[in-house]
PDB file of C-alpha atoms in Angstrom:
ATOM      1  CA  MET A  23      -9.375   0.531 -14.466  1.00 63.00           C
ATOM      2  CA  GLU A  24     -11.870   3.155 -13.557  1.00 77.00           C
ATOM      3  CA  LEU A  25     -14.095   0.621 -11.912  1.00 83.00           C
ATOM      4  CA  LEU A  26     -11.331  -0.552  -9.638  1.00 84.00           C
ATOM      5  CA  TRP A  27     -10.157   2.975  -8.992  1.00 84.00           C
ATOM      6  CA  ARG A  28     -13.725   3.924  -7.916  1.00 88.00           C
ATOM      7  CA  ALA A  29     -13.778   0.883  -5.656  1.00 91.00           C
ATOM      8  CA  ALA A  30     -10.460   1.782  -4.145  1.00 91.00           C
ATOM      9  CA  ILE A  31     -11.697   5.303  -3.302  1.00 93.00           C
ATOM     10  CA  LEU A  32     -14.908   3.975  -1.710  1.00 94.00           C
ATOM     11  CA  ASN A  33     -12.914   1.450   0.281  1.00 95.00           C
ATOM     12  CA  LEU A  34     -10.368   4.022   1.347  1.00 94.00           C
ATOM     13  CA  VAL A  35     -13.135   6.275   2.732  1.00 95.00           C
ATOM     14  CA  SER A  36     -14.937   3.559   4.590  1.00 96.00           C
ATOM     15  CA  SER A  37     -11.596   2.211   5.924  1.00 96.00           C
ATOM     16  CA  GLY A  38     -10.574   5.656   7.117  1.00 96.00           C
ATOM     17  CA  LEU A  39     -13.898   6.010   8.943  1.00 95.00           C
ATOM     18  CA  SER A  40     -13.288   2.600  10.494  1.00 95.00           C
ATOM     19  CA  VAL A  41      -9.936   3.506  11.762  1.00 95.00           C
ATOM     20  CA  VAL A  42     -11.278   6.661  13.458  1.00 95.00           C
ATOM     21  CA  GLY A  43     -14.268   4.806  14.846  1.00 93.00           C
ATOM     22  CA  GLY A  44     -12.143   1.958  16.219  1.00 92.00           C
ATOM     23  CA  ILE A  45      -9.692   4.380  17.881  1.00 93.00           C
ATOM     24  CA  LEU A  46     -12.648   6.221  19.629  1.00 90.00           C
ATOM     25  CA  ILE A  47     -14.026   2.835  20.867  1.00 88.00           C
ATOM     26  CA  PHE A  48     -10.653   1.928  22.315  1.00 87.00           C
ATOM     27  CA  ILE A  49     -10.263   5.262  23.991  1.00 88.00           C
ATOM     28  CA  GLU A  50     -13.746   5.150  25.568  1.00 83.00           C
ATOM     29  CA  TYR A  51     -13.195   1.548  26.664  1.00 83.00           C
ATOM     30  CA  ASN A  52     -10.011   2.525  28.552  1.00 83.00           C
ATOM     31  CA  ILE A  53     -11.618   5.519  30.120  1.00 82.00           C
ATOM     32  CA  ASN A  54     -14.759   3.705  31.246  1.00 74.00           C
ATOM     33  CA  PHE A  55     -13.820   0.579  33.316  1.00 62.00           C
ATOM     34  CA  GLN A  56     -17.392  -0.724  33.786  1.00 65.00           C
ATOM     35  CA  HIS A  57     -17.534  -3.206  31.014  1.00 67.00           C
ATOM     36  CA  ASN A  58     -18.828  -6.746  30.883  1.00 70.00           C
ATOM     37  CA  ARG A  59     -17.112  -9.709  29.111  1.00 76.00           C
ATOM     38  CA  LEU A  60     -19.153  -9.254  25.981  1.00 76.00           C
ATOM     39  CA  ALA A  61     -18.051  -5.661  25.636  1.00 78.00           C
ATOM     40  CA  THR A  62     -14.343  -6.736  26.029  1.00 82.00           C
ATOM     41  CA  MET A  63     -14.755  -9.298  23.213  1.00 84.00           C
ATOM     42  CA  PHE A  64     -16.478  -6.662  21.146  1.00 82.00           C
ATOM     43  CA  VAL A  65     -13.378  -4.486  21.596  1.00 85.00           C
ATOM     44  CA  PHE A  66     -11.193  -7.419  20.519  1.00 86.00           C
ATOM     45  CA  MET A  67     -13.235  -7.575  17.331  1.00 88.00           C
ATOM     46  CA  THR A  68     -12.860  -3.873  16.824  1.00 89.00           C
ATOM     47  CA  ILE A  69      -8.981  -3.981  17.282  1.00 90.00           C
ATOM     48  CA  VAL A  70      -8.676  -6.534  14.398  1.00 92.00           C
ATOM     49  CA  ASP A  71     -11.238  -4.706  12.358  1.00 93.00           C
ATOM     50  CA  VAL A  72      -9.046  -1.591  12.686  1.00 94.00           C
ATOM     51  CA  MET A  73      -6.048  -3.715  11.420  1.00 94.00           C
ATOM     52  CA  TYR A  74      -8.221  -4.848   8.572  1.00 94.00           C
ATOM     53  CA  ALA A  75      -9.088  -1.278   7.626  1.00 95.00           C
ATOM     54  CA  ALA A  76      -5.481  -0.197   8.027  1.00 95.00           C
ATOM     55  CA  GLY A  77      -4.389  -2.984   5.683  1.00 95.00           C
ATOM     56  CA  TYR A  78      -6.967  -1.906   3.132  1.00 95.00           C
ATOM     57  CA  ILE A  79      -5.742   1.644   3.279  1.00 95.00           C
ATOM     58  CA  VAL A  80      -2.180   0.456   2.497  1.00 93.00           C
ATOM     59  CA  GLY A  81      -3.518  -1.680  -0.308  1.00 91.00           C
ATOM     60  CA  ASN A  82      -5.484   1.206  -1.840  1.00 91.00           C
ATOM     61  CA  MET A  83      -2.610   3.598  -1.632  1.00 89.00           C
ATOM     62  CA  ARG A  84      -0.452   1.008  -3.307  1.00 88.00           C
ATOM     63  CA  TYR A  85      -3.037   0.653  -6.131  1.00 86.00           C
ATOM     64  CA  TYR A  86      -3.176   4.371  -6.444  1.00 83.00           C
ATOM     65  CA  ASP A  87       0.612   4.449  -6.848  1.00 82.00           C
ATOM     66  CA  LEU A  88       0.499   1.887  -9.596  1.00 78.00           C
ATOM     67  CA  TYR A  89      -2.516   3.645 -11.231  1.00 68.00           C
ATOM     68  CA  VAL A  90      -0.641   6.926 -11.407  1.00 53.00           C
ATOM     69  CA  GLU A  91       2.602   5.447 -12.566  1.00 57.00           C
ATOM     70  CA  THR A  92       1.316   3.218 -15.264  1.00 58.00           C
ATOM     71  CA  ASN A  93      -1.997   4.811 -16.173  1.00 57.00           C
ATOM     72  CA  ALA A  94      -2.885   1.369 -17.508  1.00 48.00           C
ATOM     73  CA  TYR A  95      -3.188  -1.039 -14.631  1.00 45.00           C
ATOM     74  CA  VAL A  96      -6.137  -3.176 -15.604  1.00 46.00           C
ATOM     75  CA  ILE A  97      -7.084  -6.408 -13.862  1.00 45.00           C
ATOM     76  CA  GLY A  98      -8.075  -9.248 -16.169  1.00 47.00           C
ATOM     77  CA  THR A  99      -6.278  -7.804 -19.206  1.00 47.00           C
ATOM     78  CA  ASP A 100      -3.073  -8.409 -21.085  1.00 47.00           C
ATOM     79  CA  CYS A 101      -1.900  -4.772 -21.139  1.00 48.00           C
ATOM     80  CA  LYS A 102       1.770  -3.908 -21.398  1.00 43.00           C
ATOM     81  CA  CYS A 103       2.153  -3.233 -17.678  1.00 46.00           C
ATOM     82  CA  ASN A 104       3.290  -6.651 -16.537  1.00 41.00           C
ATOM     83  CA  THR A 105       6.730  -5.420 -15.327  1.00 38.00           C
ATOM     84  CA  VAL A 106       5.172  -3.125 -12.765  1.00 39.00           C
ATOM     85  CA  SER A 107       2.311  -5.453 -11.780  1.00 46.00           C
ATOM     86  CA  ASP A 108       4.530  -8.489 -11.580  1.00 48.00           C
ATOM     87  CA  ASP A 109       6.970  -6.672  -9.424  1.00 50.00           C
ATOM     88  CA  ALA A 110       4.132  -5.439  -7.151  1.00 46.00           C
ATOM     89  CA  SER A 111       2.739  -8.968  -7.069  1.00 46.00           C
ATOM     90  CA  SER A 112       5.930 -10.409  -5.625  1.00 44.00           C
ATOM     91  CA  GLY A 113       6.666  -7.336  -3.529  1.00 77.00           C
ATOM     92  CA  LEU A 114       6.920  -7.211   0.208  1.00 85.00           C
ATOM     93  CA  LEU A 115       4.287  -4.504   0.450  1.00 89.00           C
ATOM     94  CA  CYS A 116       1.598  -6.510  -1.441  1.00 90.00           C
ATOM     95  CA  LYS A 117       2.283  -9.780   0.526  1.00 91.00           C
ATOM     96  CA  GLY A 118       2.534  -7.842   3.799  1.00 93.00           C
ATOM     97  CA  GLN A 119      -0.803  -6.086   3.219  1.00 94.00           C
ATOM     98  CA  SER A 120      -2.358  -9.459   2.220  1.00 94.00           C
ATOM     99  CA  PHE A 121      -1.001 -11.066   5.417  1.00 95.00           C
ATOM    100  CA  VAL A 122      -2.403  -8.393   7.642  1.00 95.00           C
ATOM    101  CA  THR A 123      -5.939  -8.148   6.105  1.00 96.00           C
ATOM    102  CA  THR A 124      -6.270 -11.925   5.789  1.00 96.00           C
ATOM    103  CA  TYR A 125      -5.142 -12.532   9.513  1.00 96.00           C
ATOM    104  CA  ALA A 126      -7.395  -9.646  10.674  1.00 95.00           C
ATOM    105  CA  SER A 127     -10.254 -11.082   8.740  1.00 94.00           C
ATOM    106  CA  LEU A 128      -9.851 -14.606  10.165  1.00 96.00           C
ATOM    107  CA  VAL A 129      -9.491 -13.237  13.688  1.00 95.00           C
ATOM    108  CA  SER A 130     -12.593 -11.093  13.280  1.00 92.00           C
ATOM    109  CA  PHE A 131     -14.598 -14.156  12.172  1.00 93.00           C
ATOM    110  CA  ALA A 132     -13.232 -16.240  15.138  1.00 94.00           C
ATOM    111  CA  TRP A 133     -14.120 -13.500  17.700  1.00 91.00           C
ATOM    112  CA  THR A 134     -17.531 -13.038  16.177  1.00 88.00           C
ATOM    113  CA  CYS A 135     -18.202 -16.777  16.868  1.00 90.00           C
ATOM    114  CA  ASN A 136     -16.574 -16.526  20.258  1.00 90.00           C
ATOM    115  CA  LEU A 137     -18.880 -13.620  21.193  1.00 86.00           C
ATOM    116  CA  LEU A 138     -21.949 -15.347  20.046  1.00 85.00           C
ATOM    117  CA  ILE A 139     -21.106 -18.471  21.981  1.00 87.00           C
ATOM    118  CA  ILE A 140     -20.535 -16.544  25.163  1.00 85.00           C
ATOM    119  CA  LEU A 141     -23.726 -14.569  24.465  1.00 82.00           C
ATOM    120  CA  TYR A 142     -25.657 -17.840  24.197  1.00 83.00           C
ATOM    121  CA  LEU A 143     -24.166 -19.097  27.420  1.00 82.00           C
ATOM    122  CA  TYR A 144     -25.258 -15.990  29.118  1.00 79.00           C
ATOM    123  CA  TYR A 145     -28.819 -16.577  27.762  1.00 75.00           C
ATOM    124  CA  ARG A 146     -28.609 -20.003  29.272  1.00 75.00           C
ATOM    125  CA  GLY A 147     -27.633 -18.623  32.639  1.00 72.00           C
ATOM    126  CA  HIS A 148     -23.860 -19.036  32.616  1.00 69.00           C
ATOM    127  CA  ASP A 149     -22.447 -15.756  33.566  1.00 65.00           C
ATOM    128  CA  ARG A 150     -18.726 -16.539  33.196  1.00 69.00           C
ATOM    129  CA  PRO A 151     -17.103 -19.095  30.958  1.00 70.00           C
ATOM    130  CA  SER A 152     -14.753 -21.683  32.442  1.00 77.00           C
ATOM    131  CA  ARG A 153     -10.930 -21.178  32.341  1.00 81.00           C
ATOM    132  CA  LEU A 154     -10.599 -23.941  29.731  1.00 85.00           C
ATOM    133  CA  ARG A 155     -13.239 -22.358  27.645  1.00 84.00           C
ATOM    134  CA  GLU A 156     -11.521 -19.001  27.864  1.00 86.00           C
ATOM    135  CA  TRP A 157      -8.173 -20.487  26.800  1.00 90.00           C
ATOM    136  CA  THR A 158      -9.855 -22.333  23.949  1.00 92.00           C
ATOM    137  CA  MET A 159     -11.399 -19.067  22.672  1.00 91.00           C
ATOM    138  CA  HIS A 160      -8.082 -17.298  22.696  1.00 91.00           C
ATOM    139  CA  ILE A 161      -6.417 -20.184  20.768  1.00 94.00           C
ATOM    140  CA  VAL A 162      -9.213 -20.242  18.171  1.00 93.00           C
ATOM    141  CA  GLY A 163      -9.365 -16.441  18.080  1.00 93.00           C
ATOM    142  CA  TRP A 164      -5.693 -15.607  17.764  1.00 94.00           C
ATOM    143  CA  ILE A 165      -3.444 -18.650  17.098  1.00 96.00           C
ATOM    144  CA  LEU A 166      -5.469 -20.644  14.609  1.00 96.00           C
ATOM    145  CA  PRO A 167      -5.838 -17.758  12.154  1.00 96.00           C
ATOM    146  CA  GLY A 168      -2.101 -17.136  12.469  1.00 96.00           C
ATOM    147  CA  VAL A 169      -1.393 -20.751  11.444  1.00 96.00           C
ATOM    148  CA  VAL A 170      -3.683 -20.540   8.487  1.00 96.00           C
ATOM    149  CA  VAL A 171      -2.146 -17.360   7.266  1.00 96.00           C
ATOM    150  CA  ILE A 172       1.501 -18.538   7.801  1.00 96.00           C
ATOM    151  CA  ILE A 173       0.798 -21.612   5.791  1.00 95.00           C
ATOM    152  CA  ALA A 174      -0.792 -19.474   2.972  1.00 95.00           C
ATOM    153  CA  VAL A 175       2.287 -17.166   2.919  1.00 94.00           C
ATOM    154  CA  SER A 176       4.785 -20.045   3.061  1.00 93.00           C
ATOM    155  CA  VAL A 177       3.304 -21.681  -0.062  1.00 93.00           C
ATOM    156  CA  GLY A 178       3.050 -18.323  -1.877  1.00 91.00           C
ATOM    157  CA  ALA A 179      -0.805 -18.230  -1.925  1.00 92.00           C
ATOM    158  CA  LEU A 180      -1.077 -14.494  -1.006  1.00 92.00           C
ATOM    159  CA  GLY A 181      -0.267 -11.769  -3.439  1.00 88.00           C
ATOM    160  CA  GLU A 182      -1.697  -9.888  -6.457  1.00 82.00           C
ATOM    161  CA  ASP A 183      -5.016 -10.889  -7.901  1.00 77.00           C
ATOM    162  CA  ARG A 184      -5.580  -9.977 -11.604  1.00 67.00           C
ATOM    163  CA  ASP A 185      -8.532 -12.230 -12.140  1.00 67.00           C
ATOM    164  CA  ASP A 186     -12.202 -11.571 -12.803  1.00 62.00           C
ATOM    165  CA  TYR A 187     -12.719 -11.498  -9.076  1.00 65.00           C
ATOM    166  CA  GLY A 188      -9.979  -8.841  -8.775  1.00 72.00           C
ATOM    167  CA  VAL A 189     -10.063  -5.998  -6.245  1.00 82.00           C
ATOM    168  CA  PRO A 190      -7.662  -3.076  -5.779  1.00 87.00           C
ATOM    169  CA  TRP A 191      -6.008  -4.592  -2.693  1.00 89.00           C
ATOM    170  CA  CYS A 192      -3.974  -7.792  -2.487  1.00 91.00           C
ATOM    171  CA  TRP A 193      -5.377 -11.044  -1.185  1.00 92.00           C
ATOM    172  CA  VAL A 194      -5.064 -14.458  -2.918  1.00 92.00           C
ATOM    173  CA  ARG A 195      -2.765 -14.231  -5.897  1.00 89.00           C
ATOM    174  CA  LYS A 196      -3.731 -15.354  -9.422  1.00 82.00           C
ATOM    175  CA  VAL A 197      -2.701 -19.007 -10.072  1.00 82.00           C
ATOM    176  CA  PRO A 198      -2.926 -20.967 -13.374  1.00 79.00           C
ATOM    177  CA  SER A 199      -5.538 -23.367 -11.792  1.00 87.00           C
ATOM    178  CA  LYS A 200      -8.908 -21.843 -10.905  1.00 88.00           C
ATOM    179  CA  GLY A 201      -9.550 -24.869  -8.570  1.00 92.00           C
ATOM    180  CA  GLU A 202      -6.475 -24.119  -6.714  1.00 93.00           C
ATOM    181  CA  LYS A 203      -7.223 -20.505  -6.307  1.00 91.00           C
ATOM    182  CA  ILE A 204     -10.791 -21.229  -5.114  1.00 93.00           C
ATOM    183  CA  LEU A 205      -9.349 -23.587  -2.527  1.00 95.00           C
ATOM    184  CA  TRP A 206      -7.031 -20.897  -1.144  1.00 95.00           C
ATOM    185  CA  MET A 207      -9.813 -18.338  -1.251  1.00 94.00           C
ATOM    186  CA  LEU A 208     -11.866 -20.716   0.967  1.00 96.00           C
ATOM    187  CA  LEU A 209      -8.996 -21.316   3.363  1.00 95.00           C
ATOM    188  CA  ALA A 210      -7.889 -17.701   3.505  1.00 94.00           C
ATOM    189  CA  GLY A 211     -11.389 -16.366   4.386  1.00 93.00           C
ATOM    190  CA  LYS A 212     -14.513 -17.571   2.577  1.00 95.00           C
ATOM    191  CA  PHE A 213     -14.828 -20.881   4.325  1.00 96.00           C
ATOM    192  CA  TRP A 214     -14.549 -19.227   7.716  1.00 94.00           C
ATOM    193  CA  GLU A 215     -16.807 -16.408   6.588  1.00 94.00           C
ATOM    194  CA  ILE A 216     -19.592 -18.868   5.435  1.00 95.00           C
ATOM    195  CA  LEU A 217     -19.099 -20.872   8.722  1.00 94.00           C
ATOM    196  CA  THR A 218     -19.590 -17.713  10.723  1.00 92.00           C
ATOM    197  CA  TYR A 219     -22.800 -16.922   8.768  1.00 92.00           C
ATOM    198  CA  ILE A 220     -24.116 -20.374   9.721  1.00 92.00           C
ATOM    199  CA  ILE A 221     -23.079 -20.051  13.460  1.00 91.00           C
ATOM    200  CA  THR A 222     -24.464 -16.561  13.581  1.00 88.00           C
ATOM    201  CA  PHE A 223     -27.876 -17.624  12.226  1.00 88.00           C
ATOM    202  CA  VAL A 224     -28.194 -20.622  14.528  1.00 89.00           C
ATOM    203  CA  ILE A 225     -27.162 -18.749  17.651  1.00 87.00           C
ATOM    204  CA  PHE A 226     -29.297 -15.784  16.808  1.00 82.00           C
ATOM    205  CA  VAL A 227     -32.360 -18.069  16.402  1.00 83.00           C
ATOM    206  CA  LEU A 228     -31.544 -19.767  19.741  1.00 83.00           C
ATOM    207  CA  CYS A 229     -31.051 -16.445  21.515  1.00 78.00           C
ATOM    208  CA  MET A 230     -34.325 -15.072  20.211  1.00 77.00           C
ATOM    209  CA  LYS A 231     -36.068 -18.184  21.332  1.00 77.00           C
ATOM    210  CA  HIS A 232     -34.710 -17.775  24.821  1.00 71.00           C
ATOM    211  CA  THR A 233     -35.709 -14.133  24.774  1.00 66.00           C
ATOM    212  CA  SER A 234     -39.257 -14.973  23.854  1.00 61.00           C
ATOM    213  CA  CYS A 235     -39.358 -17.444  26.701  1.00 56.00           C
ATOM    214  CA  ASN A 236     -37.957 -14.876  29.208  1.00 53.00           C
ATOM    215  CA  ARG A 237     -34.988 -17.134  30.156  1.00 47.00           C
ATOM    216  CA  ILE A 238     -32.327 -14.364  30.357  1.00 48.00           C
ATOM    217  CA  LYS A 239     -30.572 -14.448  33.698  1.00 48.00           C
ATOM    218  CA  ALA A 240     -29.551 -11.013  34.868  1.00 45.00           C
ATOM    219  CA  ASP A 241     -29.024  -8.989  38.054  1.00 45.00           C
ATOM    220  CA  LYS A 242     -32.369  -7.678  39.252  1.00 44.00           C
ATOM    221  CA  GLU A 243     -30.961  -4.281  39.991  1.00 44.00           C
ATOM    222  CA  HIS A 244     -29.702  -3.992  36.353  1.00 46.00           C
ATOM    223  CA  VAL A 245     -32.243  -6.039  34.624  1.00 46.00           C
ATOM    224  CA  ASP A 246     -33.575  -3.134  32.351  1.00 47.00           C
ATOM    225  CA  ASP A 247     -30.139  -1.715  31.295  1.00 51.00           C
ATOM    226  CA  GLN A 248     -27.972  -4.818  31.287  1.00 52.00           C
ATOM    227  CA  SER A 249     -30.605  -7.032  29.715  1.00 57.00           C
ATOM    228  CA  LEU A 250     -31.270  -4.559  26.896  1.00 52.00           C
ATOM    229  CA  ARG A 251     -27.639  -4.217  26.056  1.00 57.00           C
ATOM    230  CA  ILE A 252     -27.086  -7.999  25.943  1.00 60.00           C
ATOM    231  CA  ARG A 253     -30.077  -8.481  23.715  1.00 63.00           C
ATOM    232  CA  ARG A 254     -28.566  -6.081  21.189  1.00 65.00           C
ATOM    233  CA  PHE A 255     -25.383  -7.978  20.601  1.00 66.00           C
ATOM    234  CA  PRO A 256     -26.889 -10.672  18.312  1.00 68.00           C
ATOM    235  CA  TYR A 257     -28.164  -7.844  16.012  1.00 72.00           C
ATOM    236  CA  ALA A 258     -24.613  -6.399  15.885  1.00 71.00           C
ATOM    237  CA  CYS A 259     -23.192  -9.730  14.534  1.00 72.00           C
ATOM    238  CA  ILE A 260     -26.082  -9.839  11.943  1.00 78.00           C
ATOM    239  CA  ILE A 261     -25.350  -6.355  10.809  1.00 81.00           C
ATOM    240  CA  LEU A 262     -21.586  -6.950  10.625  1.00 75.00           C
ATOM    241  CA  LEU A 263     -22.034  -9.931   8.529  1.00 79.00           C
ATOM    242  CA  SER A 264     -24.598  -8.250   6.375  1.00 86.00           C
ATOM    243  CA  VAL A 265     -22.072  -5.524   5.335  1.00 89.00           C
ATOM    244  CA  ARG A 266     -19.719  -8.374   4.204  1.00 88.00           C
ATOM    245  CA  CYS A 267     -22.246 -10.466   2.271  1.00 92.00           C
ATOM    246  CA  PHE A 268     -21.451  -8.645  -1.080  1.00 94.00           C
ATOM    247  CA  GLY A 269     -17.999 -10.172  -1.170  1.00 93.00           C
ATOM    248  CA  THR A 270     -19.502 -13.618  -0.579  1.00 94.00           C
ATOM    249  CA  VAL A 271     -21.943 -13.058  -3.363  1.00 94.00           C
ATOM    250  CA  ARG A 272     -19.137 -12.206  -5.750  1.00 93.00           C
ATOM    251  CA  PHE A 273     -17.187 -15.216  -4.607  1.00 94.00           C
ATOM    252  CA  PHE A 274     -20.075 -17.560  -5.465  1.00 95.00           C
ATOM    253  CA  LEU A 275     -20.461 -15.881  -8.844  1.00 93.00           C
ATOM    254  CA  TYR A 276     -16.796 -16.390  -9.519  1.00 92.00           C
ATOM    255  CA  VAL A 277     -16.926 -20.040  -8.398  1.00 93.00           C
ATOM    256  CA  PHE A 278     -19.860 -20.950 -10.608  1.00 93.00           C
ATOM    257  CA  ASP A 279     -18.899 -18.677 -13.552  1.00 90.00           C
ATOM    258  CA  ALA A 280     -22.233 -16.940 -13.270  1.00 89.00           C
ATOM    259  CA  GLN A 281     -22.583 -14.083 -15.741  1.00 87.00           C
ATOM    260  CA  VAL A 282     -24.088 -10.790 -14.477  1.00 88.00           C
ATOM    261  CA  SER A 283     -24.502  -7.488 -16.157  1.00 91.00           C
ATOM    262  CA  ASP A 284     -21.839  -4.854 -15.981  1.00 88.00           C
ATOM    263  CA  THR A 285     -23.959  -2.725 -13.857  1.00 91.00           C
ATOM    264  CA  SER A 286     -24.582  -5.468 -11.331  1.00 92.00           C
ATOM    265  CA  HIS A 287     -20.882  -6.274 -11.262  1.00 90.00           C
ATOM    266  CA  GLU A 288     -20.063  -2.704 -10.580  1.00 92.00           C
ATOM    267  CA  TRP A 289     -22.617  -2.391  -7.839  1.00 94.00           C
ATOM    268  CA  LEU A 290     -21.452  -5.551  -6.153  1.00 94.00           C
ATOM    269  CA  LEU A 291     -17.777  -4.411  -6.253  1.00 93.00           C
ATOM    270  CA  ASN A 292     -18.647  -1.014  -4.898  1.00 94.00           C
ATOM    271  CA  LEU A 293     -20.824  -2.367  -2.110  1.00 95.00           C
ATOM    272  CA  GLN A 294     -18.041  -4.953  -1.223  1.00 94.00           C
ATOM    273  CA  SER A 295     -15.498  -2.137  -1.150  1.00 95.00           C
ATOM    274  CA  ILE A 296     -17.697  -0.131   1.209  1.00 95.00           C
ATOM    275  CA  GLY A 297     -18.743  -3.016   3.320  1.00 93.00           C
ATOM    276  CA  ASP A 298     -15.405  -4.682   3.874  1.00 93.00           C
ATOM    277  CA  GLY A 299     -13.802  -1.435   4.946  1.00 93.00           C
ATOM    278  CA  SER A 300     -16.487  -0.326   7.217  1.00 93.00           C
ATOM    279  CA  LEU A 301     -16.576  -3.004   9.892  1.00 90.00           C
ATOM    280  CA  ALA A 302     -14.932  -1.024  12.653  1.00 91.00           C
ATOM    281  CA  PHE A 303     -17.122   2.008  11.832  1.00 93.00           C
ATOM    282  CA  VAL A 304     -20.206  -0.277  12.121  1.00 89.00           C
ATOM    283  CA  ASN A 305     -18.820  -1.383  15.510  1.00 86.00           C
ATOM    284  CA  PHE A 306     -18.489   2.267  16.572  1.00 88.00           C
ATOM    285  CA  VAL A 307     -22.031   3.072  15.667  1.00 86.00           C
ATOM    286  CA  PHE A 308     -23.344  -0.025  17.434  1.00 81.00           C
ATOM    287  CA  TYR A 309     -21.169   0.771  20.552  1.00 77.00           C
ATOM    288  CA  LEU A 310     -22.724   4.219  20.764  1.00 76.00           C
ATOM    289  CA  PHE A 311     -26.197   2.620  20.835  1.00 72.00           C
ATOM    290  CA  THR A 312     -25.348   0.027  23.462  1.00 67.00           C
ATOM    291  CA  ASN A 313     -23.516   2.518  25.667  1.00 64.00           C
ATOM    292  CA  PRO A 314     -25.803   5.540  26.114  1.00 53.00           C
ATOM    293  CA  SER A 315     -23.451   7.169  28.591  1.00 53.00           C
ATOM    294  CA  VAL A 316     -21.002   7.696  25.746  1.00 47.00           C
ATOM    295  CA  LEU A 317     -23.326  10.075  23.932  1.00 43.00           C
TER     296      LEU A 317
END
């Protein structure tokens, strides 16, 4: 209980910073109209990351409420608090928070891939994607995640998790079959997360290859400023995925029943809590460095 409560506090702090950072990015974006397409897509990512952080805040506050009321809310145990936890598991708040955070997570992954693809096209000399490609990106970025999450909700896959992989917030509910739970964990986030890792790595390598060969096409009058900002975007995606890798590590440990020490488990949970909630704040820090005029 203390471990999860500590993780909830860490996630609450990082999520709060993300909400503030995301709002500041959105305000600056609307004040300064001189933005390229990559910056616009980056703001799309930030919007859903703020949704993600807001959902975590709700989930952590819900856990706090249960923690205070029962004083014995322990994941992975058979304590006599089933009435409270079962009610919370089937409650609208838990499912609603899981819906928001899962959808925001999938949209964030999709727009990370969209941004990387547009970035690679820019490196290849295509300044503007075709109309068909733009429509495809919006379908993949907004509609496809919604379809996945709606299916998950309709079959009752989202809710309270009281398993060894448990976290203070709601995500995929505990089911009798571990294989079924792993399947929904993949569909509701981890598959898309791993796919984003692969796409990010491949495009990062390709972009660095083009950079080393001096194949970036840019306006000669803005080559120093524009080119420098564009080159920083691959690093942003690498950093954003790096802060999420701890949850992926815990997922694989859960899938393969790998045993780790209590200290390692505690560190991974705490780092996941900080990293998952800090995405929009990381966006904010990166946005400052790519827009010197903001400082």
